[in-house]
Tab-separated table of C-alpha atoms (C1' of nucleotides) in Angstrom:
chain	number	residue	atom	x	y	z
A	174	UNK	CA	0.117	-0.051	0.079
A	175	UNK	CA	1.358	3.336	-0.980
A	176	UNK	CA	0.109	5.817	1.606
A	177	UNK	CA	-0.484	9.441	0.751
A	178	UNK	CA	2.357	10.327	3.139
A	179	UNK	CA	4.897	8.292	1.320
A	180	UNK	CA	3.602	9.579	-2.123
A	181	UNK	CA	4.356	13.031	-0.808
A	182	UNK	CA	7.868	12.239	0.573
A	183	UNK	CA	9.002	10.436	-2.491
A	184	UNK	CA	7.501	13.148	-4.769
A	185	UNK	CA	8.950	15.930	-2.673
A	186	UNK	CA	12.357	14.240	-2.668
A	187	UNK	CA	12.471	13.813	-6.431
A	188	UNK	CA	11.619	17.567	-6.966
A	189	UNK	CA	13.889	18.781	-4.227
A	190	UNK	CA	16.845	16.655	-5.328
A	191	UNK	CA	16.476	17.658	-8.980
A	192	UNK	CA	15.764	21.401	-8.514
A	193	UNK	CA	16.797	22.368	-4.990
A	194	UNK	CA	14.588	22.860	-1.926
A	195	UNK	CA	14.029	26.575	-2.171
A	196	UNK	CA	13.269	26.440	-5.930
A	197	UNK	CA	10.309	24.146	-5.443
A	198	UNK	CA	7.075	25.346	-3.828
A	199	UNK	CA	4.542	23.322	-1.979
A	200	UNK	CA	2.009	23.660	-4.754
A	201	UNK	CA	4.480	21.974	-7.161
A	202	UNK	CA	4.961	19.120	-4.758
A	203	UNK	CA	1.157	18.621	-4.416
A	204	UNK	CA	0.579	18.678	-8.163
A	205	UNK	CA	3.550	16.247	-8.778
A	206	UNK	CA	2.431	13.895	-6.094
A	207	UNK	CA	-1.305	14.108	-6.899
A	208	UNK	CA	-2.121	14.852	-3.291
A	209	UNK	CA	-4.414	17.563	-1.761
A	210	UNK	CA	-2.927	20.395	0.232
A	211	UNK	CA	-4.989	19.602	3.333
A	212	UNK	CA	-3.487	16.117	3.357
A	213	UNK	CA	-0.013	17.443	3.364
A	214	UNK	CA	-0.680	19.750	6.271
A	215	UNK	CA	-2.322	16.772	7.968
A	216	UNK	CA	0.891	14.735	7.901
A	217	UNK	CA	3.399	17.554	8.198
A	218	UNK	CA	3.594	20.724	10.165
A	219	UNK	CA	5.078	22.713	7.336
A	220	UNK	CA	7.418	22.648	4.476
A	221	UNK	CA	10.613	22.267	6.704
A	222	UNK	CA	8.949	19.182	8.302
A	223	UNK	CA	8.514	17.732	4.798
A	224	UNK	CA	12.139	18.475	4.013
A	225	UNK	CA	13.165	16.552	7.189
A	226	UNK	CA	11.105	13.611	5.919
A	227	UNK	CA	12.785	13.644	2.581
A	228	UNK	CA	16.181	13.702	4.219
A	229	UNK	CA	15.307	10.633	6.257
A	230	UNK	CA	13.915	8.793	3.235
A	231	UNK	CA	17.061	9.444	1.188
A	232	UNK	CA	19.279	8.512	4.101
A	233	UNK	CA	17.516	5.130	4.359
A	234	UNK	CA	17.569	4.518	0.586
A	235	UNK	CA	21.186	5.483	0.177
A	236	UNK	CA	22.347	3.612	3.283
A	237	UNK	CA	20.536	0.393	2.264
A	238	UNK	CA	21.900	0.523	-1.209
A	239	UNK	CA	25.482	1.117	-0.205
A	240	UNK	CA	25.389	-1.500	2.628
A	241	UNK	CA	24.182	-4.037	0.285
A	242	UNK	CA	26.975	-3.241	-2.245
A	243	UNK	CA	29.581	-3.344	0.482
A	244	UNK	CA	28.361	-6.671	1.917
A	245	UNK	CA	28.534	-8.339	-1.376
A	246	UNK	CA	32.237	-7.440	-1.652
A	247	UNK	CA	35.091	-9.602	-0.445
A	248	UNK	CA	37.160	-8.543	2.553
A	249	UNK	CA	40.126	-6.289	2.322
A	250	UNK	CA	40.909	-4.483	-0.995
A	251	UNK	CA	37.573	-5.760	-2.286
A	252	UNK	CA	35.662	-3.470	0.164
A	253	UNK	CA	37.459	-0.390	-1.116
A	254	UNK	CA	37.014	-1.293	-4.823
A	255	UNK	CA	33.427	-1.911	-4.123
A	256	UNK	CA	32.896	1.452	-2.620
A	257	UNK	CA	34.170	3.365	-5.520
A	258	UNK	CA	32.667	1.009	-8.109
A	259	UNK	CA	29.350	1.758	-6.470
A	260	UNK	CA	30.041	5.446	-6.694
A	261	UNK	CA	30.804	5.034	-10.349
A	262	UNK	CA	27.514	3.219	-10.919
A	263	UNK	CA	25.661	6.009	-9.163
A	264	UNK	CA	27.380	8.879	-11.043
A	265	UNK	CA	26.618	7.224	-14.234
A	266	UNK	CA	23.008	6.442	-13.565
A	267	UNK	CA	23.257	2.654	-13.448
A	268	UNK	CA	21.295	2.469	-10.115
A	269	UNK	CA	17.555	2.496	-10.359
A	270	UNK	CA	16.669	2.931	-6.649
A	271	UNK	CA	18.729	6.116	-6.551
A	272	UNK	CA	17.391	8.838	-8.730
A	273	UNK	CA	19.272	10.387	-11.767
A	274	UNK	CA	22.525	11.654	-10.284
A	275	UNK	CA	22.360	15.414	-9.283
A	276	UNK	CA	25.134	15.318	-6.677
A	277	UNK	CA	24.601	14.418	-3.070
A	278	UNK	CA	21.242	15.430	-1.788
A	279	UNK	CA	22.676	16.148	1.716
A	280	UNK	CA	25.564	18.315	0.381
A	281	UNK	CA	23.141	20.312	-1.768
A	282	UNK	CA	20.804	20.807	0.987
A	283	UNK	CA	23.548	21.855	3.346
A	284	UNK	CA	24.299	24.687	0.928
A	285	UNK	CA	20.777	25.877	1.203
A	286	UNK	CA	20.643	25.623	4.933
A	287	UNK	CA	24.087	26.850	5.788
A	288	UNK	CA	23.481	27.410	9.525
A	289	UNK	CA	25.360	24.423	10.909
A	290	UNK	CA	23.237	24.365	14.103
A	291	UNK	CA	19.796	24.102	12.400
A	292	UNK	CA	18.023	20.853	12.396
A	293	UNK	CA	18.252	20.260	8.728
A	294	UNK	CA	21.892	20.792	8.437
A	295	UNK	CA	22.430	18.629	11.508
A	296	UNK	CA	20.581	15.915	9.804
A	297	UNK	CA	22.799	16.115	6.795
A	298	UNK	CA	25.792	15.756	9.074
A	299	UNK	CA	24.163	12.786	10.625
A	300	UNK	CA	23.784	11.038	7.314
A	301	UNK	CA	27.452	11.420	6.607
A	302	UNK	CA	28.273	10.128	9.957
A	303	UNK	CA	26.125	7.090	9.332
A	304	UNK	CA	27.793	6.299	6.069
A	305	UNK	CA	31.209	6.755	7.524
A	306	UNK	CA	30.281	4.291	10.264
A	307	UNK	CA	29.114	1.785	7.691
A	308	UNK	CA	32.453	2.091	5.860
A	309	UNK	CA	34.271	1.791	9.180
A	310	UNK	CA	32.598	-1.410	10.033
A	311	UNK	CA	33.463	-2.935	6.712
A	312	UNK	CA	37.068	-1.999	7.223
A	313	UNK	CA	37.222	-3.431	10.833
A	314	UNK	CA	37.356	-6.985	9.352
A	315	UNK	CA	40.779	-6.645	7.929
A	316	UNK	CA	42.185	-3.567	9.744
A	317	UNK	CA	41.821	-4.314	13.441
A	318	UNK	CA	43.999	-1.583	14.586
A	319	UNK	CA	41.784	1.448	15.574
A	320	UNK	CA	44.210	4.240	14.802
A	321	UNK	CA	45.329	3.050	11.426
A	322	UNK	CA	41.799	2.214	10.435
A	323	UNK	CA	40.718	5.770	11.306
A	324	UNK	CA	43.396	7.190	9.048
A	325	UNK	CA	42.234	5.151	6.216
A	326	UNK	CA	38.631	5.919	6.894
A	327	UNK	CA	39.316	9.568	6.782
A	328	UNK	CA	41.110	9.293	3.441
A	329	UNK	CA	38.312	7.196	2.002
A	330	UNK	CA	35.659	9.654	3.118
A	331	UNK	CA	37.560	12.581	1.813
A	332	UNK	CA	38.044	10.827	-1.524
A	333	UNK	CA	34.394	9.927	-1.672
A	334	UNK	CA	33.092	13.438	-1.105
A	335	UNK	CA	35.574	14.876	-3.422
A	336	UNK	CA	34.597	12.362	-6.277
A	337	UNK	CA	30.897	13.395	-5.641
A	338	UNK	CA	31.773	16.968	-6.121
A	339	UNK	CA	33.865	16.434	-9.188
A	340	UNK	CA	31.074	14.447	-10.725
A	341	UNK	CA	28.501	17.054	-9.960
A	342	UNK	CA	30.052	20.333	-10.189
A	343	UNK	CA	32.701	19.653	-12.795
A	344	UNK	CA	30.645	17.013	-14.667
A	345	UNK	CA	33.546	14.594	-14.490
A	346	UNK	CA	31.793	11.258	-14.365
A	347	UNK	CA	35.024	9.270	-14.150
A	348	UNK	CA	35.707	10.863	-10.836
A	349	UNK	CA	34.892	7.659	-9.035
A	350	UNK	CA	37.570	5.781	-11.086
A	351	UNK	CA	40.176	8.372	-10.278
A	352	UNK	CA	39.256	8.199	-6.526
A	353	UNK	CA	39.511	4.517	-6.719
A	354	UNK	CA	42.997	4.540	-8.233
A	355	UNK	CA	44.133	7.036	-5.490
A	356	UNK	CA	42.596	4.847	-2.766
A	357	UNK	CA	44.418	1.703	-4.018
A	358	UNK	CA	47.660	3.540	-4.011
A	359	UNK	CA	47.101	4.446	-0.419
A	360	UNK	CA	46.554	0.867	0.556
A	361	UNK	CA	50.201	0.113	-0.287
B	244	UNK	CA	36.162	54.767	-5.132
B	245	UNK	CA	33.589	52.222	-4.174
B	246	UNK	CA	30.966	52.234	-6.991
B	247	UNK	CA	27.382	51.329	-6.326
B	248	UNK	CA	27.791	48.333	-8.579
B	249	UNK	CA	30.604	46.906	-6.452
B	250	UNK	CA	28.715	47.537	-3.276
B	251	UNK	CA	25.935	45.479	-4.712
B	252	UNK	CA	28.194	42.662	-5.804
B	253	UNK	CA	30.089	42.382	-2.532
B	254	UNK	CA	26.892	42.781	-0.432
B	255	UNK	CA	24.979	40.302	-2.542
B	256	UNK	CA	27.806	37.768	-2.386
B	257	UNK	CA	28.064	37.966	1.414
B	258	UNK	CA	24.275	37.316	1.684
B	259	UNK	CA	24.147	34.650	-0.975
B	260	UNK	CA	27.214	32.844	0.333
B	261	UNK	CA	25.914	32.893	4.080
B	262	UNK	CA	22.315	32.076	3.369
B	263	UNK	CA	22.001	30.506	-0.112
B	264	UNK	CA	20.841	32.327	-3.312
B	265	UNK	CA	17.184	31.432	-3.279
B	266	UNK	CA	16.835	32.212	0.442
B	267	UNK	CA	17.853	35.888	-0.127
B	268	UNK	CA	15.506	38.280	-1.860
B	269	UNK	CA	16.434	41.301	-3.961
B	270	UNK	CA	15.087	43.715	-1.350
B	271	UNK	CA	17.283	42.199	1.282
B	272	UNK	CA	20.269	42.719	-0.935
B	273	UNK	CA	19.310	46.375	-1.358
B	274	UNK	CA	18.819	47.002	2.199
B	275	UNK	CA	22.021	45.300	3.081
B	276	UNK	CA	24.067	47.133	0.417
B	277	UNK	CA	22.271	50.531	1.015
B	278	UNK	CA	21.517	50.870	-2.710
B	279	UNK	CA	18.221	51.779	-4.312
B	280	UNK	CA	16.392	49.346	-6.485
B	281	UNK	CA	16.479	51.329	-9.592
B	282	UNK	CA	20.288	51.325	-9.359
B	283	UNK	CA	20.356	47.624	-9.191
B	284	UNK	CA	18.296	47.232	-12.287
B	285	UNK	CA	20.442	49.915	-14.002
B	286	UNK	CA	23.559	47.761	-13.530
B	287	UNK	CA	22.011	44.293	-13.868
B	288	UNK	CA	19.269	42.885	-15.966
B	289	UNK	CA	17.863	40.843	-13.074
B	290	UNK	CA	18.624	38.601	-10.192
B	291	UNK	CA	20.312	35.939	-12.205
B	292	UNK	CA	22.604	38.558	-13.705
B	293	UNK	CA	23.506	39.690	-10.164
B	294	UNK	CA	24.212	36.052	-9.193
B	295	UNK	CA	26.621	35.764	-12.188
B	296	UNK	CA	28.494	38.849	-10.966
B	297	UNK	CA	28.941	37.453	-7.577
B	298	UNK	CA	30.307	34.244	-9.035
B	299	UNK	CA	32.813	36.251	-11.010
B	300	UNK	CA	33.735	38.268	-8.008
B	301	UNK	CA	34.339	35.327	-5.798
B	302	UNK	CA	36.153	33.510	-8.541
B	303	UNK	CA	38.602	36.439	-8.712
B	304	UNK	CA	38.991	36.799	-4.934
B	305	UNK	CA	39.559	33.053	-4.299
B	306	UNK	CA	41.913	32.606	-7.241
B	307	UNK	CA	44.130	35.613	-6.286
B	308	UNK	CA	44.253	34.471	-2.783
B	309	UNK	CA	45.184	30.881	-3.646
B	310	UNK	CA	47.652	31.945	-6.347
B	311	UNK	CA	49.366	34.169	-3.870
B	312	UNK	CA	49.688	31.358	-1.281
B	313	UNK	CA	51.020	28.871	-3.802
B	314	UNK	CA	53.509	31.354	-5.300
B	315	UNK	CA	54.983	31.902	-1.921
B	316	UNK	CA	55.647	28.150	-1.429
B	317	UNK	CA	58.738	26.320	-2.272
B	318	UNK	CA	58.752	23.932	-5.203
B	319	UNK	CA	57.870	20.287	-4.944
B	320	UNK	CA	56.256	19.023	-1.841
B	321	UNK	CA	56.122	22.594	-0.561
B	322	UNK	CA	53.454	23.388	-3.198
B	323	UNK	CA	51.215	20.478	-1.823
B	324	UNK	CA	51.598	21.442	1.817
B	325	UNK	CA	50.910	25.189	0.896
B	326	UNK	CA	47.665	24.123	-0.792
B	327	UNK	CA	46.347	22.240	2.176
B	328	UNK	CA	47.725	24.757	4.670
B	329	UNK	CA	45.814	27.452	2.843
B	330	UNK	CA	42.557	25.341	3.006
B	331	UNK	CA	43.127	24.848	6.703
B	332	UNK	CA	43.407	28.573	7.186
B	333	UNK	CA	40.207	29.103	5.070
B	334	UNK	CA	38.224	26.457	7.000
B	335	UNK	CA	39.137	27.980	10.380
B	336	UNK	CA	38.542	31.552	9.363
B	337	UNK	CA	42.137	32.757	9.377
B	338	UNK	CA	41.695	34.526	5.983
B	339	UNK	CA	40.172	37.975	6.021
B	340	UNK	CA	39.643	38.415	2.365
B	341	UNK	CA	37.482	35.380	2.172
B	342	UNK	CA	34.315	35.536	4.137
B	343	UNK	CA	33.518	33.371	7.197
B	344	UNK	CA	33.739	29.848	5.889
B	345	UNK	CA	30.361	28.423	4.740
B	346	UNK	CA	31.677	25.817	2.336
B	347	UNK	CA	32.522	26.504	-1.268
B	348	UNK	CA	30.235	29.082	-2.778
B	349	UNK	CA	30.359	27.220	-6.229
B	350	UNK	CA	29.459	23.931	-4.833
B	351	UNK	CA	26.612	25.538	-2.820
B	352	UNK	CA	25.291	27.460	-5.844
B	353	UNK	CA	25.647	24.313	-8.050
B	354	UNK	CA	23.311	22.517	-5.702
B	355	UNK	CA	20.739	25.385	-6.207
B	356	UNK	CA	21.179	25.469	-9.977
B	357	UNK	CA	21.279	21.818	-10.734
B	358	UNK	CA	20.882	21.906	-14.430
B	359	UNK	CA	24.471	21.359	-15.588
B	360	UNK	CA	23.933	23.235	-18.828
B	361	UNK	CA	22.621	26.516	-17.382
B	362	UNK	CA	24.859	29.460	-17.493
B	363	UNK	CA	25.312	29.679	-13.631
B	364	UNK	CA	26.150	26.071	-13.210
B	365	UNK	CA	28.665	26.266	-16.102
B	366	UNK	CA	30.282	29.234	-14.393
B	367	UNK	CA	30.711	27.160	-11.211
B	368	UNK	CA	32.426	24.505	-13.379
B	369	UNK	CA	34.656	27.029	-14.905
B	370	UNK	CA	35.926	28.292	-11.587
B	371	UNK	CA	36.938	24.737	-10.509
B	372	UNK	CA	38.723	24.366	-13.883
B	373	UNK	CA	40.600	27.578	-13.317
B	374	UNK	CA	41.697	26.490	-9.898
B	375	UNK	CA	42.740	23.206	-11.224
B	376	UNK	CA	44.766	24.832	-13.899
B	377	UNK	CA	46.439	27.008	-11.267
B	378	UNK	CA	47.449	23.916	-9.263
B	379	UNK	CA	48.545	22.209	-12.413
B	380	UNK	CA	50.906	25.093	-13.341
B	381	UNK	CA	52.476	24.964	-9.803
B	382	UNK	CA	53.013	21.236	-10.178
B	383	UNK	CA	54.688	21.506	-13.686
B	384	UNK	CA	57.781	22.917	-12.180
B	385	UNK	CA	58.800	19.647	-10.493
B	386	UNK	CA	56.642	17.084	-12.390
B	387	UNK	CA	57.435	17.667	-16.043
B	388	UNK	CA	55.695	14.494	-17.306
B	389	UNK	CA	52.215	15.222	-18.367
B	390	UNK	CA	50.511	12.005	-17.545
B	391	UNK	CA	51.881	11.541	-14.035
B	392	UNK	CA	51.229	15.098	-13.289
B	393	UNK	CA	47.637	14.738	-14.348
B	394	UNK	CA	47.215	11.759	-12.072
B	395	UNK	CA	48.619	13.696	-9.094
B	396	UNK	CA	46.409	16.737	-10.094
B	397	UNK	CA	43.205	14.599	-10.112
B	398	UNK	CA	44.055	13.290	-6.739
B	399	UNK	CA	44.814	16.651	-5.287
B	400	UNK	CA	41.575	18.054	-6.601
B	401	UNK	CA	39.496	15.219	-5.159
B	402	UNK	CA	41.181	15.575	-1.850
B	403	UNK	CA	40.653	19.400	-1.977
B	404	UNK	CA	36.875	19.082	-2.734
B	405	UNK	CA	36.470	16.249	-0.220
B	406	UNK	CA	38.138	18.357	2.438
B	407	UNK	CA	35.825	21.259	1.736
B	408	UNK	CA	32.663	19.046	1.992
B	409	UNK	CA	33.879	17.435	5.305
B	410	UNK	CA	34.625	20.899	6.740
B	411	UNK	CA	31.267	22.358	5.691
B	412	UNK	CA	28.747	19.489	5.937
B	413	UNK	CA	30.284	17.474	8.765
B	414	UNK	CA	31.760	20.423	10.591
B	415	UNK	CA	35.261	18.655	10.557
B	416	UNK	CA	37.607	21.603	10.584
B	417	UNK	CA	40.630	19.460	10.621
B	418	UNK	CA	39.704	18.068	7.332
B	419	UNK	CA	42.454	20.033	5.490
B	420	UNK	CA	45.065	18.452	7.745
B	421	UNK	CA	43.788	15.015	6.977
B	422	UNK	CA	43.763	15.639	3.332
B	423	UNK	CA	47.228	16.954	3.595
B	424	UNK	CA	48.468	13.828	5.263
B	425	UNK	CA	46.870	11.766	2.668
B	426	UNK	CA	48.372	13.824	-0.215
B	427	UNK	CA	51.870	13.527	1.301
B	428	UNK	CA	51.600	9.780	1.396
B	429	UNK	CA	50.666	9.742	-2.186
B	430	UNK	CA	53.893	11.684	-3.088
B	431	UNK	CA	55.827	8.656	-2.032
C	109	DA	C1'	24.993	77.049	-18.464
C	110	DG	C1'	23.102	72.854	-20.054
C	111	DA	C1'	22.751	67.995	-21.115
C	112	DG	C1'	23.224	63.322	-19.951
C	113	DT	C1'	24.523	59.966	-16.689
C	114	DT	C1'	24.051	58.035	-12.238
C	115	DG	C1'	21.989	58.132	-8.214
C	116	DT	C1'	17.697	58.179	-4.410
C	117	DA	C1'	13.165	56.717	-2.175
C	118	DG	C1'	9.634	54.030	-2.540
C	119	DA	C1'	4.844	53.258	-4.637
C	120	DC	C1'	3.225	49.902	-7.426
C	121	DC	C1'	2.383	45.482	-10.361
C	122	DG	C1'	1.330	40.764	-11.135
C	123	DA	C1'	2.988	36.429	-9.661
C	124	DT	C1'	4.146	33.232	-6.285
C	125	DC	C1'	5.012	31.745	-1.744
C	126	DT	C1'	3.416	29.071	2.730
C	127	DG	C1'	-0.285	28.027	5.145
C	128	DT	C1'	-5.625	28.159	6.546
C	129	DC	C1'	-10.170	27.040	5.782
C	130	DT	C1'	-14.741	25.344	4.064
C	131	DA	C1'	-17.438	21.960	2.137
C	132	DC	C1'	-17.659	17.513	0.545
C	133	DT	C1'	-16.285	12.385	-0.387
C	134	DT	C1'	-14.151	8.100	0.561
C	135	DT	C1'	-12.722	4.478	3.449
C	136	DG	C1'	-11.810	1.479	7.436
C	137	DT	C1'	-13.472	-0.342	11.433
C	138	DA	C1'	-16.332	-1.077	15.664
D	132	DT	C1'	-24.829	0.371	9.669
D	133	DA	C1'	-22.830	4.165	11.598
D	134	DC	C1'	-19.162	7.079	12.803
D	135	DA	C1'	-14.569	8.793	12.885
D	136	DA	C1'	-10.490	9.245	10.268
D	137	DA	C1'	-8.315	10.470	6.101
D	138	DG	C1'	-9.028	12.045	1.798
D	139	DT	C1'	-10.605	15.555	-2.197
D	140	DA	C1'	-10.615	20.440	-4.656
D	141	DG	C1'	-9.710	24.615	-4.332
D	142	DA	C1'	-10.892	29.467	-2.614
D	143	DC	C1'	-8.700	32.463	0.369
D	144	DA	C1'	-5.257	35.287	3.314
D	145	DG	C1'	-1.016	37.673	4.161
D	146	DA	C1'	3.469	38.029	2.983
D	147	DT	C1'	7.148	38.229	-0.148
D	148	DC	C1'	8.869	37.667	-4.599
D	149	DG	C1'	11.303	39.933	-8.947
D	150	DG	C1'	10.713	43.753	-11.542
D	151	DT	C1'	8.844	48.516	-13.442
D	152	DC	C1'	7.904	53.128	-12.837
D	153	DT	C1'	7.563	58.002	-11.325
D	154	DA	C1'	9.607	62.068	-9.592
D	155	DC	C1'	13.449	64.158	-8.220
D	156	DA	C1'	18.546	65.243	-6.787
D	157	DA	C1'	23.534	65.072	-7.631
D	158	DC	C1'	27.370	64.633	-10.667
D	159	DT	C1'	30.521	64.982	-14.662
D	160	DC	C1'	31.703	66.709	-19.073
D	161	DT	C1'	31.313	69.397	-22.829
DNA sequence: AGAGTTGTAGACCGATCTGTCTACTTTGTA
DNA sequence: TACAAAGTAGACAGATCGGTCTACAACTCT
């Protein structure tokens, strides 16, 4: 069953992700989702509340997708290559469950809600933390030492974010491959 | 002499950078800059035109600042450390001529103007290209080979963008130091 | 001295924004 | 079957948006 609420969240996410939050009005979301205005304000207290819901929705989608990809990979170097291969598929629109690539939703939204203490920005930060933790868990199998694992994790996260930016802003869709090559050099 | 036009551009940039382009109205820019509305529309054809001008302004500021920092550095490894030391100063608000750090203006704006073919997004891409070229020139002194220089350049750009994202979205202001450590490992 | 440019303050326009409300319909469940 | 919850369409309100316009002042450069 597709509740009206989830219709709103998925519809709003697609529009927000593709055009930016402030560029999309409530009425456009309603028309796109085929839901009445009263229903929206029944489920959500306002636009910001809807934005929060889209962030949670995307967080879950993205996390599940990446976790699945990483779990399928072999231990060790395989985890690292799986990470950047996944990014490569994302950048080049080979992943159905993610929408057509328009950068990272959380980076984009952070740019629109710059105040680092507001709830929305905090939620973006939380997402990145969750993803970092996911990667850390995958590394723990073959790098038991905490310190050296943290150093590698930091490098992988920086490479990941950098690749996303190159792909989105620069339009360099081979950024994941370049980041992968760099990461593999680091492993030695 | 501080022309009205430059008052508008610098004022608009500060507001756009701090709050996001779509979150700031024309009237707020006027009040902040202390300039009449007629004057704005005398110098610019509309808001988008003003946005373009702020992008050009920031491009010039940022380029000049970074070029200066890199020129002062010694050849070789010194160029790489200078790059990330500069970023570290930027993230931690030790650079007056750049405004209080709120991420990269061009990444933020790209999120709001997602269409990669529109003029504004194209301008963001151009800025990143200019910065990449600047770094490439600095590397050419001690890495004459084109191919291996390109590989290092790609890695440095990815690390740079990744560090910016970690600093802004995650609030990790030591991101530049981590990126620097990673870059130095790559040099060997 | 006179003309043209650049500026000011702010009224005004139509459009669009978020959010409220009325009046009515569908639907699930006790 | 009856009632409450969840839905519909859309008018409406108040604010703000980008942008135009009038009326007038200050400035430079013939």
